[in-house]
Structures are given as C-alpha cells and as structure tokens.
Coordinates of C-alpha atoms and ligand atoms in Angstrom, one line a residue:
M145 CA 80.8 175.3 309.2
P146 CA 83.3 172.6 308.3
S147 CA 85.8 171.8 311.1
Q148 CA 88.8 171.3 308.9
T149 CA 90.7 173.9 307.1
P150 CA 90.2 173.1 303.4
K151 CA 93.2 171.3 302.0
R152 CA 95.0 173.3 299.4
S153 CA 94.1 170.8 296.7
S154 CA 90.5 170.7 297.7
L155 CA 89.7 174.2 296.5
P156 CA 90.2 176.1 293.3
F157 CA 91.5 178.8 295.4
N158 CA 93.6 178.9 298.4
R159 CA 92.1 181.4 300.9
P160 CA 92.3 179.8 304.3
S161 CA 89.2 179.2 306.2
R162 CA 88.6 179.9 310.0
Q163 CA 89.1 176.9 312.2
P164 CA 86.6 176.5 314.6
N165 CA 88.0 176.5 318.1
S166 CA 91.4 177.6 316.8
S167 CA 92.8 180.9 317.6
I168 CA 95.2 183.6 317.8
D169 CA 95.5 186.7 319.4
H170 CA 94.7 190.2 319.2
P171 CA 93.0 193.1 318.2
F172 CA 94.8 196.0 317.8
N173 CA 94.0 199.3 319.1
Q174 CA 94.1 202.4 317.2
N175 CA 95.9 204.3 320.0
K176 CA 98.8 202.0 319.9
G177 CA 98.1 200.8 323.4
L178 CA 99.0 203.3 326.2
D179 CA 101.0 206.1 325.3
P180 CA 104.4 205.3 326.8
R181 CA 104.7 208.8 327.9
E182 CA 101.8 208.3 330.4
E183 CA 102.0 206.1 333.3
I184 CA 99.4 203.3 333.4
L185 CA 98.3 204.1 336.9
D186 CA 99.2 207.2 338.6
L187 CA 98.3 206.5 342.2
A188 CA 100.8 206.6 345.1
P189 CA 101.4 203.2 346.3
G190 CA 98.5 202.1 348.5
G191 CA 96.1 204.6 346.9
S192 CA 92.7 203.1 345.8
C193 CA 89.9 204.4 343.7
V194 CA 87.2 201.9 343.7
S195 CA 83.5 201.8 342.5
K196 CA 81.5 198.9 343.3
R197 CA 78.2 197.6 344.4
L198 CA 78.5 196.5 348.0
N199 CA 76.2 193.6 347.9
T200 CA 75.6 191.3 345.1
D201 CA 72.3 189.8 346.3
H202 CA 69.8 191.1 343.9
S203 CA 66.9 190.5 346.3
T204 CA 68.3 192.7 349.1
S205 CA 68.6 196.4 349.4
A206 CA 72.1 196.6 348.4
P207 CA 73.6 200.1 348.3
L208 CA 75.8 201.2 345.5
F209 CA 79.1 202.6 346.8
F210 CA 81.4 205.1 345.1
H211 CA 84.6 205.5 346.8
F212 CA 86.5 208.7 346.3
S213 CA 89.7 208.2 348.0
S214 CA 92.5 209.4 345.8
S215 CA 93.4 212.2 343.3
D216 CA 93.0 209.9 340.5
C217 CA 89.3 209.4 341.2
V218 CA 88.0 213.0 341.1
N219 CA 85.2 213.8 343.5
P220 CA 83.0 215.9 341.1
L221 CA 80.8 217.1 344.0
N222 CA 83.7 218.7 346.0
I223 CA 82.7 216.7 349.1
A224 CA 84.8 217.1 351.9
L225 CA 86.0 213.6 352.4
P226 CA 86.3 212.3 356.0
Q227 CA 89.6 210.6 356.9
G228 CA 89.1 206.8 356.6
E229 CA 85.9 205.5 355.2
A230 CA 84.9 206.9 351.9
P231 CA 81.3 208.3 351.3
A232 CA 78.7 206.2 349.7
L233 CA 76.8 207.7 346.9
F234 CA 74.2 206.3 344.6
V235 CA 73.7 206.5 340.7
D236 CA 70.5 208.4 341.0
D237 CA 72.3 210.9 343.1
V238 CA 74.8 211.9 340.5
Q239 CA 72.6 214.6 339.1
K240 CA 71.8 216.1 342.4
S241 CA 73.9 218.9 344.2
F242 CA 74.4 216.8 347.3
S243 CA 74.5 220.0 349.3
N244 CA 72.7 218.3 352.1
G245 CA 74.5 215.1 352.1
F246 CA 73.8 211.7 350.4
D247 CA 70.5 210.2 349.5
L248 CA 70.8 206.4 349.9
K249 CA 69.1 204.5 347.2
Q250 CA 69.2 201.1 345.8
K251 CA 70.5 200.4 342.3
D252 CA 71.4 197.0 341.4
F253 CA 74.2 196.2 339.1
E254 CA 75.4 199.8 338.5
T255 CA 78.7 201.3 339.3
A256 CA 79.9 204.8 338.6
V257 CA 83.3 206.3 337.9
V258 CA 84.1 209.9 337.9
V259 CA 86.4 211.2 335.2
G260 CA 86.7 215.0 335.4
H261 CA 83.2 216.5 335.1
K262 CA 81.7 213.4 333.8
T263 CA 80.4 210.3 335.7
Y264 CA 80.2 207.1 333.8
V265 CA 77.5 204.8 335.0
I266 CA 77.9 201.3 334.0
G267 CA 75.3 198.8 334.2
G268 CA 71.4 198.6 334.8
T269 CA 68.9 196.9 336.8
D270 CA 68.6 193.7 335.0
E271 CA 70.2 191.3 332.5
L272 CA 69.3 193.5 329.3
T273 CA 70.7 196.6 330.8
S274 CA 73.5 195.2 332.8
S275 CA 76.2 196.4 330.4
R276 CA 74.7 199.7 329.3
V277 CA 76.8 203.0 329.7
R278 CA 75.4 206.4 330.5
I279 CA 77.3 209.5 331.2
F280 CA 76.2 212.4 333.6
D281 CA 77.8 215.6 332.7
K282 CA 78.1 217.8 335.6
L283 CA 78.8 220.9 333.5
T284 CA 75.6 220.7 331.6
G285 CA 73.7 218.8 334.2
E286 CA 72.4 216.2 331.6
W287 CA 72.6 212.6 331.1
V288 CA 74.2 211.5 327.7
I289 CA 73.9 208.2 326.0
P290 CA 77.2 207.6 324.3
T291 CA 78.0 205.8 321.1
I292 CA 79.4 202.4 322.2
L293 CA 82.1 200.7 320.2
G294 CA 83.8 197.3 320.6
T295 CA 82.3 194.2 321.7
K296 CA 80.5 194.6 325.1
P297 CA 80.5 191.9 328.0
E298 CA 77.3 189.9 327.8
S299 CA 76.3 190.6 331.3
L300 CA 77.8 192.7 334.0
K301 CA 75.6 191.5 336.9
G302 CA 78.0 192.2 339.8
H303 CA 81.2 193.9 339.0
S304 CA 83.8 196.3 340.5
C305 CA 85.4 199.1 338.7
V306 CA 88.6 201.2 338.8
L307 CA 89.6 204.2 336.9
L308 CA 93.0 203.8 335.2
N309 CA 95.1 206.7 334.2
K310 CA 92.0 208.9 333.8
N311 CA 91.3 207.3 330.3
R312 CA 89.9 203.9 330.9
I313 CA 87.8 202.1 333.4
L314 CA 88.9 198.5 334.5
I315 CA 85.9 196.5 335.2
I316 CA 86.1 193.1 337.0
K317 CA 83.1 190.8 336.5
E318 CA 82.2 188.8 339.6
N319 CA 81.2 185.2 339.9
C320 CA 82.9 184.2 336.7
K321 CA 86.2 182.6 335.6
S322 CA 89.2 184.9 335.7
N323 CA 89.7 184.6 331.9
E324 CA 86.2 186.1 331.3
S325 CA 86.4 188.7 334.1
V326 CA 88.6 191.5 332.8
W327 CA 87.1 194.2 330.8
F328 CA 88.0 197.8 330.1
L329 CA 85.7 200.6 329.1
E330 CA 87.9 203.3 327.3
V331 CA 86.6 206.7 327.9
D332 CA 89.4 209.2 327.0
T333 CA 92.2 207.3 325.1
Q334 CA 93.5 208.4 321.6
F335 CA 91.2 206.0 319.9
I336 CA 88.2 207.5 321.7
R337 CA 89.4 211.0 321.0
D338 CA 89.6 210.2 317.3
Q339 CA 86.2 208.5 317.3
K340 CA 84.5 211.5 319.0
K341 CA 85.5 213.6 316.2
K342 CA 84.3 211.0 313.6
F343 CA 80.9 210.5 315.3
E344 CA 80.6 214.0 316.7
T345 CA 79.0 212.4 319.9
E346 CA 80.2 211.0 323.2
V347 CA 81.8 207.8 322.5
V348 CA 83.1 205.0 324.8
A349 CA 84.6 201.6 323.7
W350 CA 84.7 198.2 325.3
S351 CA 87.7 196.0 325.2
K352 CA 88.0 192.7 326.8
G353 CA 91.2 191.9 328.8
V354 CA 93.3 188.9 327.7
I355 CA 95.2 187.4 330.4
G356 CA 98.5 185.9 329.0
N357 CA 101.1 186.7 326.4
A358 CA 99.6 186.6 323.1
E359 CA 101.9 186.6 320.1
R360 CA 101.7 189.4 317.5
P361 CA 99.2 189.0 314.7
I362 CA 100.6 188.5 311.3
V363 CA 99.5 190.6 308.2
I364 CA 100.4 189.0 304.8
S365 CA 99.7 191.1 301.6
G366 CA 100.9 190.8 298.1
P367 CA 99.4 190.7 294.7
S368 CA 96.6 188.4 293.8
G369 CA 97.7 185.0 292.8
V370 CA 101.1 185.2 294.4
G371 CA 100.4 182.5 296.9
K372 CA 99.3 184.1 300.1
G373 CA 96.5 181.9 300.7
T374 CA 98.6 178.8 299.8
L375 CA 101.3 179.7 302.4
I376 CA 98.5 180.5 305.2
N377 CA 96.9 177.2 304.7
M378 CA 100.1 175.4 305.1
L379 CA 100.9 177.2 308.3
M380 CA 97.3 176.6 309.6
K381 CA 97.5 172.9 308.7
E382 CA 100.9 172.3 310.3
F383 CA 100.2 174.4 313.4
P384 CA 96.4 174.1 314.0
T385 CA 96.5 175.2 317.6
M386 CA 98.8 178.1 317.1
F387 CA 97.1 180.0 314.3
G388 CA 93.7 181.4 313.4
F389 CA 92.5 183.1 310.3
S390 CA 90.7 186.4 310.3
V391 CA 87.7 185.9 308.1
S392 CA 87.3 189.2 306.2
H393 CA 83.9 190.6 304.8
T394 CA 83.6 191.1 301.1
T395 CA 81.1 192.4 298.5
R396 CA 82.5 190.1 295.9
A397 CA 80.3 187.1 294.8
P398 CA 81.4 183.7 296.4
R399 CA 83.5 181.4 294.1
E400 CA 82.3 177.8 293.7
K401 CA 83.1 176.0 297.1
E402 CA 83.5 179.2 299.1
Q403 CA 81.5 179.2 302.2
N404 CA 80.0 182.1 304.1
G405 CA 81.7 182.7 307.3
V406 CA 84.5 180.3 306.6
H407 CA 86.3 181.9 303.6
Y408 CA 84.6 185.3 303.7
H409 CA 81.7 186.8 305.3
F410 CA 79.9 187.6 302.0
T411 CA 77.8 190.8 302.2
T412 CA 76.4 193.7 300.2
H413 CA 77.8 197.1 299.6
G414 CA 74.8 198.6 301.5
V415 CA 75.3 196.4 304.6
M416 CA 79.0 196.9 304.5
E417 CA 78.9 200.6 304.2
E418 CA 76.5 200.8 307.3
D419 CA 78.8 198.5 309.3
I420 CA 81.7 200.7 308.2
K421 CA 79.9 203.7 309.5
S422 CA 79.1 202.3 312.8
G423 CA 82.8 201.5 313.5
K424 CA 82.8 197.7 313.1
F425 CA 85.7 197.5 310.7
L426 CA 89.6 197.6 311.7
E427 CA 90.3 198.3 308.1
F428 CA 88.6 198.1 304.7
A429 CA 89.5 198.9 301.0
A430 CA 88.1 198.7 297.6
V431 CA 90.0 196.0 295.9
H432 CA 89.7 194.9 292.3
G433 CA 86.2 196.5 292.3
N434 CA 84.7 195.1 295.4
L435 CA 84.9 196.1 299.0
Y436 CA 86.9 194.1 301.4
G437 CA 87.3 194.6 305.2
T438 CA 88.5 193.1 308.5
S439 CA 86.0 193.5 311.3
V440 CA 87.1 194.0 314.8
E441 CA 85.1 190.9 315.6
A442 CA 87.1 188.7 313.1
V443 CA 90.3 189.5 314.9
D444 CA 88.8 189.2 318.2
V445 CA 87.4 185.6 317.7
V446 CA 90.9 184.5 317.0
A447 CA 92.1 186.1 319.9
D448 CA 89.5 184.6 322.2
A449 CA 90.5 181.2 320.9
G450 CA 93.9 181.8 322.2
K451 CA 95.5 181.7 318.8
R452 CA 97.7 184.0 316.7
C453 CA 95.8 185.8 314.1
I454 CA 96.6 185.8 310.3
L455 CA 95.3 188.5 308.2
D456 CA 95.4 188.2 304.3
I457 CA 94.7 191.7 303.1
D458 CA 95.8 193.9 300.4
V459 CA 98.4 196.6 300.5
Q460 CA 95.9 199.5 301.4
G461 CA 94.6 197.4 304.2
A462 CA 98.1 196.7 305.6
R463 CA 98.8 200.4 305.6
L464 CA 95.6 201.0 307.7
V465 CA 96.5 198.4 310.0
R466 CA 100.0 199.6 310.3
A467 CA 98.6 202.9 311.2
S468 CA 96.1 201.4 313.7
S469 CA 98.7 199.8 315.8
L470 CA 97.6 196.2 315.9
E471 CA 101.2 195.7 316.5
A472 CA 101.3 193.1 313.8
I473 CA 104.3 191.6 311.9
F474 CA 103.8 192.8 308.3
I475 CA 105.0 190.4 305.4
F476 CA 104.8 191.1 301.7
V477 CA 104.9 188.2 299.3
R478 CA 106.4 188.7 295.8
P479 CA 106.3 186.6 292.8
P480 CA 109.6 185.6 291.1
S481 CA 108.4 187.4 288.0
F482 CA 105.4 189.1 286.7
E483 CA 105.0 186.4 284.1
E484 CA 104.9 183.7 286.7
L485 CA 102.2 185.7 288.7
E486 CA 100.1 185.8 285.5
K487 CA 100.6 182.1 285.0
R488 CA 99.5 181.1 288.5
L489 CA 96.4 183.5 288.3
R490 CA 95.2 181.9 285.1
A491 CA 96.1 178.3 286.3
R492 CA 93.9 178.8 289.4
G493 CA 90.9 179.4 287.1
T494 CA 88.8 181.4 289.4
E495 CA 88.6 184.7 287.6
T496 CA 87.3 185.7 284.1
E497 CA 89.8 187.1 281.5
E498 CA 88.5 190.5 282.4
Q499 CA 89.0 190.1 286.0
I500 CA 92.4 188.6 285.5
Q501 CA 93.4 191.6 283.6
K502 CA 92.2 193.9 286.4
R503 CA 94.1 191.9 289.0
L504 CA 97.2 192.1 286.9
R505 CA 97.1 195.9 286.4
N506 CA 96.5 196.2 290.2
A507 CA 99.4 193.9 290.8
K508 CA 101.8 196.4 289.1
A509 CA 100.9 199.1 291.6
E510 CA 100.8 196.7 294.5
L511 CA 104.4 195.4 293.7
E512 CA 105.6 199.0 293.8
E513 CA 103.7 199.6 297.0
G514 CA 105.4 196.7 298.6
N515 CA 108.6 198.6 298.5
S516 CA 107.2 201.4 300.6
P517 CA 109.7 202.1 303.3
G518 CA 108.5 201.2 306.8
L519 CA 105.4 199.5 305.6
F520 CA 106.5 195.8 305.6
D521 CA 108.9 194.2 308.1
H522 CA 109.7 191.3 305.8
I523 CA 109.7 190.5 302.0
L524 CA 109.2 186.9 300.9
V525 CA 109.7 185.7 297.3
N526 CA 107.4 182.9 296.6
D527 CA 109.4 181.0 294.0
D528 CA 109.5 177.4 295.1
I529 CA 106.6 177.1 297.5
E530 CA 108.3 174.7 300.0
A531 CA 111.3 176.9 300.3
C532 CA 109.2 179.9 300.6
Y533 CA 107.2 178.3 303.4
E534 CA 110.4 177.4 305.4
R535 CA 111.4 181.0 305.2
L536 CA 108.0 182.1 306.5
K537 CA 108.4 179.8 309.5
N538 CA 111.9 181.2 310.0
I539 CA 110.5 184.7 310.0
L540 CA 107.9 183.7 312.5
G541 CA 110.3 181.9 314.7
I542 CA 108.5 178.6 314.7
S543 CA 109.7 175.1 314.1
E544 CA 108.1 171.6 313.7
S545 CA 109.0 170.8 317.4
M546 CA 106.6 173.7 318.6
N547 CA 103.7 171.7 316.9
A548 CA 104.0 169.1 319.8
A549 CA 104.4 171.5 322.5
P550 CA 101.3 172.0 324.6
V551 CA 99.8 175.4 324.5
T552 CA 100.6 177.1 327.8
A553 CA 97.4 178.4 329.3
S554 CA 97.3 180.9 332.0
K555 CA 95.8 179.4 335.2
V556 CA 92.2 180.0 335.5
F557 CA 90.7 181.1 338.8
D558 CA 87.2 181.5 340.0
L559 CA 86.2 184.9 341.0
S560 CA 83.6 185.1 343.7
V561 CA 80.8 187.6 344.3
D562 CA 81.7 190.5 346.5
L563 CA 85.0 191.6 345.1
S564 CA 86.8 194.7 345.9
L565 CA 89.7 196.3 344.1
S566 CA 92.5 198.4 345.1
K567 CA 95.4 199.5 342.9
I568 CA 99.1 199.9 343.7
N569 CA 101.1 201.3 340.8
E570 CA 100.4 199.0 337.8
K571 CA 98.9 196.2 339.9
I572 CA 95.4 195.7 340.9
L573 CA 94.6 193.8 344.2
I574 CA 91.5 191.8 343.8
N575 CA 90.1 190.9 347.3
R576 CA 87.6 188.0 347.2
G577 CA 85.9 188.0 350.6
D578 CA 87.3 185.1 352.5
A579 CA 89.1 183.6 349.3
E580 CA 92.7 184.2 348.5
Q581 CA 93.5 187.5 347.1
K582 CA 94.5 187.8 343.5
V583 CA 96.7 190.3 341.8
L584 CA 96.0 191.6 338.1
D585 CA 99.3 192.8 336.7
L586 CA 98.8 195.6 334.1
S587 CA 102.5 196.4 333.7
S588 CA 102.7 194.7 330.2
M589 CA 99.3 195.9 329.1
K590 CA 99.0 196.4 325.3
G591 CA 96.4 197.0 322.7
G592 CA 92.8 198.2 323.5
A593 CA 89.6 199.2 322.0
P594 CA 88.0 198.5 319.7
G595 CA 89.8 195.2 320.1
R596 CA 91.3 193.3 323.0
T597 CA 93.7 194.6 325.7
R598 CA 96.4 192.1 325.9
G599 CA 99.5 191.2 327.9
L600 CA 97.6 190.9 331.4
D601 CA 98.6 188.6 334.2
M602 CA 96.4 187.4 336.9
H603 CA 98.1 185.4 339.9
A604 CA 97.7 184.7 343.6
F605 CA 98.7 187.6 345.8
D606 CA 101.9 185.8 347.3
Q607 CA 103.5 184.8 344.0
Ligands
LIG791 N1 105.2 178.8 294.6 C1 104.2 178.4 293.9 N2 104.6 177.8 292.8 C2 103.7 177.4 291.8 N3 102.2 177.7 292.1 C3 102.0 178.4 293.2 C4 103.0 178.7 294.2 N4 102.4 179.3 295.2 C5 101.0 179.2 295.1 N5 100.7 178.7 293.8 C6 99.5 178.6 293.1 O1 99.0 179.8 292.7 C7 97.7 180.0 292.6 C8 97.5 181.2 293.5 O2 97.8 181.1 294.8 P1 96.8 181.6 295.9 O3 95.5 181.4 295.7 O4 97.4 181.1 297.3 O5 97.2 183.1 295.7 P2 96.7 184.3 296.6 O6 97.9 185.2 296.8 O7 96.1 184.0 297.9 O8 95.6 185.1 295.7 P3 94.5 186.2 296.1 O9 95.0 187.3 296.6 O10 93.7 186.4 294.8 O11 93.6 185.4 297.0 C9 97.1 178.7 293.3 O12 96.6 177.9 292.2 C10 98.3 178.1 294.0 O13 98.2 176.8 294.1
LIG792 N1 92.1 195.5 302.6 C1 91.6 194.1 302.6 N2 92.0 193.2 301.6 C2 91.5 192.1 301.6 C3 90.7 191.6 302.7 N3 90.4 190.2 302.5 C4 91.1 189.9 301.2 N4 91.7 191.0 300.8 C5 92.5 191.0 299.6 O1 91.7 191.1 298.6 C6 92.5 190.6 297.4 C7 91.5 189.7 296.6 O2 91.0 188.6 297.2 P1 90.2 187.4 296.6 O3 89.9 186.5 297.6 O4 89.0 188.1 295.9 O5 91.2 186.7 295.6 C8 93.6 189.9 298.1 O6 94.7 190.6 297.7 C9 93.3 189.8 299.4 O7 94.6 189.9 300.1 C10 90.4 192.6 303.7 O8 89.7 192.2 304.7 N5 90.9 193.7 303.6

C-alpha cells in the first residue's frame, strides 16, 4: 500500500486513499449513543458490581469471582447475600440451582455478568476462546451462543467487568496499555434490540472504548464529478495527521491506477451481500448500477489511528448514516451548474459515454435530494476549487496553524494484572494492586456498537 495520498494530478480520478498510520475518529452507533433519558450508571455512590477473575496466574487454581453487591447487578439465584464480602460463584455453576451453596471450580480467563435472567459469560480457557461470549438463560436453563457483531478484542486473558445501565458490560483488559484496555460488550442497547429483530437470534456486539475527545466524522456527498474527492484530497494533503479516509467497498471494477484497499476494497456482489447480511456494513447502497458500502471496520481503522474520519458517500448512504447516529457533520457539494458538472465528468475521462449518461441522470435526482430538510448540515457550491476549499475548512473550523499543532494524545498508562473495578456514578475506579488507582470517566461517553465508544477519559485518581 503506498504511504502517500495520491496527488490530485497523479490520478485520473480524485478519490482519496487511506493514509497508513493516519486517522480519524469514530464509528457511530446505531442507537445514537446512550439514551439521554437513561442514566449511564444507576448505582448509588459507592456501589459496586464487579465480575473478575481473582488471580491471573494461569498455572494456579485461580477462582472466578462474581460479586453481587448492588441492585444493578442482579443476583439471578436469589442468594441471600451476607453483609460485607460478596459470594464467589464460578462459570460452570451458572446452570446449577445453587440450593446447597457454591461449587468452587477453576475457570481461567472467564468472567460472568448477570443481566436480568441472562448470565453473560465472557472469555474462555485459552488464547483462542479468550474473547468468546456465551449466555446462560435461567428461564430456559440453556446455554445460547449469540451472534456477535463489531470487532472483538484480540485476547481477553485477564480482565475485569462491570455492568453499566443494564445494557452494556464494561470490560477492562489487564496487563496492557490503557488505550487498548477499554472494551464494551453491548447486550441490550437499542442497537442490539434492532439487530435481534433482524437476525432473530440472541445478539451481542463489541465496541472498543476510545480514550480522548475525537472529533465528529465528516460525511461528504454530492453528484458524481462535482469534486468531492478533489476536496477531500486537498484536506488530507494539508492536514495529514488530522484526517483519515474511510475506504469503502464496491463491486465496480477498478479504474486504471486505483488500488485495492487504498481507494476502495474491490469485491464481488456475492461476497458483499454475505458481508452485508453478517452485519459488517455501517451503510450500503446501489449507486450507478454497483454496490457501494462503508464497513464498520473502515471507520474503526481511522478512529484507531486517532484521526477524524471522512466518508465520501452518495446521498442514500448519507441518509443511512444520519439515521445510524454516527454523529457526523453532513456536507453536500453542488456544482455551479449542471453543464459544468457534465463538463467535469467528461474531462475526468474515467467513464464510458453510457456511464456518464447514467451518472448525469442520477445527478439530477441527487441534486434534488441534497435539498432534503434535515439531511445536510452544510451546502457547498464547488465553483472555484480554491475558494470552495477555504469554505470547507471554515465549516470544519480548521486553519493552517492547526497543521503545526501537535496532536494532543491522552496520557497512556500501563494497566497491571489483578485489577478490580468499582463504579461510582459515571466513574469507574480501577484498582491496580499496589499501583496508583485510575479513574475511567464515562460522563461524556458517546457512540457505541458496532463501532467505537468514544469520549472516555482515564486519569490518576487524585486528578
Ligand atoms: N472547482 C473545480 N473546477 C474545475 N474542475 C474541478 C473542480 N473541482 C473538481 N474538478 C475536477 O472535476 C473532476 C471530478 O472531480 P472529482 O473526481 O473530485 O469528483 P467526485 O465528486 O469525487 O466524483 P465521484 O463521485 O464520481 O467520485 C476531476 O477531474 C477534478 O479535477
Ligand atoms: N453509499 C455509498 N456511496 C459511496 C460509497 N463509496 C463511494 N460512494 C459514492 O459512489 C459514487 C460513485 O463513486 P465512484 O468512485 O464510482 O465515482 C460517488 O458518489 C461516491 O460518493 C459508499 O461506501 N457508500
């Protein structure tokens, strides 16, 4: 993959490429983040609801602890909890009645969290199974393997969990850097409820937590040939550390000089349809006779690189993203006239006459759609390219001086083994054995599965 964004003049088309090691932020979530009517955490101050493996030494008989010590973490077994120390249960025990107390067994790398009548068991006994998810349904007495959406953590060997607002489980990975440690498993958010209807199965979805304040992604739409790609390339060239391009999938054939994985992920109808069915796409649409779509991963890659994500998608796709709550800024680019649009499309020389006619027919409908109330936040007329680019930068609130400014990265901590968590309102206290306690602040949390959960802050306890 080339390490440079192709220069505008170097390609007969101007679709930007993804810049390796550049980025943006965010995935969206289809449930528009948390429902503002719901509290993120509903425990009384000082309450805790923690599930963790007590000992991370794989070679020893380490018991798995489930703590039931608040109303937020339902005790499905109706065990009378003693004052003080919480009871220790084990994953294998979940399906038993527990009428005679607790059977103590070892299970490495597994934790369990109870949500209503379901117990979510996260992890397994080895590297391969360490991020699997199983559900024990107390009503049916059966184990269920759910459909799992989103990008899962590579390995969860050693982790602690806490239930948030009865709809998502916060998982802190042990023994890694803080920027890799925060994960969410959504179990009953609006997104999960929608997906359950679609898949007609149990569904859970992973979402990686992003520490720091990522800027809103940018969706740029407009008719073919209007200059979207040209403007995006200018932005990425001037601000290479600030923006990253969401590389779409398409079933159209590559143009000369277009590279797979850089300008598009070129694929076939069959493969793309399968991927759509399995929930890999944030949005997709049939455009000019081909399928185009933005995968969840395409946006995540940019977010993970710490950059602001730019999506170049058609109006149908913009509508879907608007509904999905990516919480993006939506910009529609118009040509100064229809004649000028046709001139640019022909001058680009990338389409056959038949394709140009099709694109021009579709442009008429898109120009109408661009006026739809509530869809686009900004309309840009691309007359003179330099003037239009200046207006785009104004919309995004950026100036040349920002280019020199260092990217402010959140401080990264090492998270040791043997963590324990407690939650106090919207803050999670991370106890790290002898090391300094950390606080994970969820009060500005946004986004969520199937993409990233953003707006998190982690700092030392006394800050
Ligand atoms: N303001 C402008 N004035 C004149 N030509 C322009 C202007 N903006 C872009 N162009 C040219 O118009 C052609 C189409 O631009 P571009 O490829 O960026 O369009 P696009 O909107 O990304 O198209 P598509 O949706 O098909 O990818 C290119 O050859 C580009 O150099
Ligand atoms: N809905 C989506 N539309 C997309 C996506 N990627 C590109 N596009 C739009 O398709 C047309 C044609 O692009 P071209 O590269 O064949 O000229 C253009 O309007 C793009 O904005 C996508 O992922 N989803």
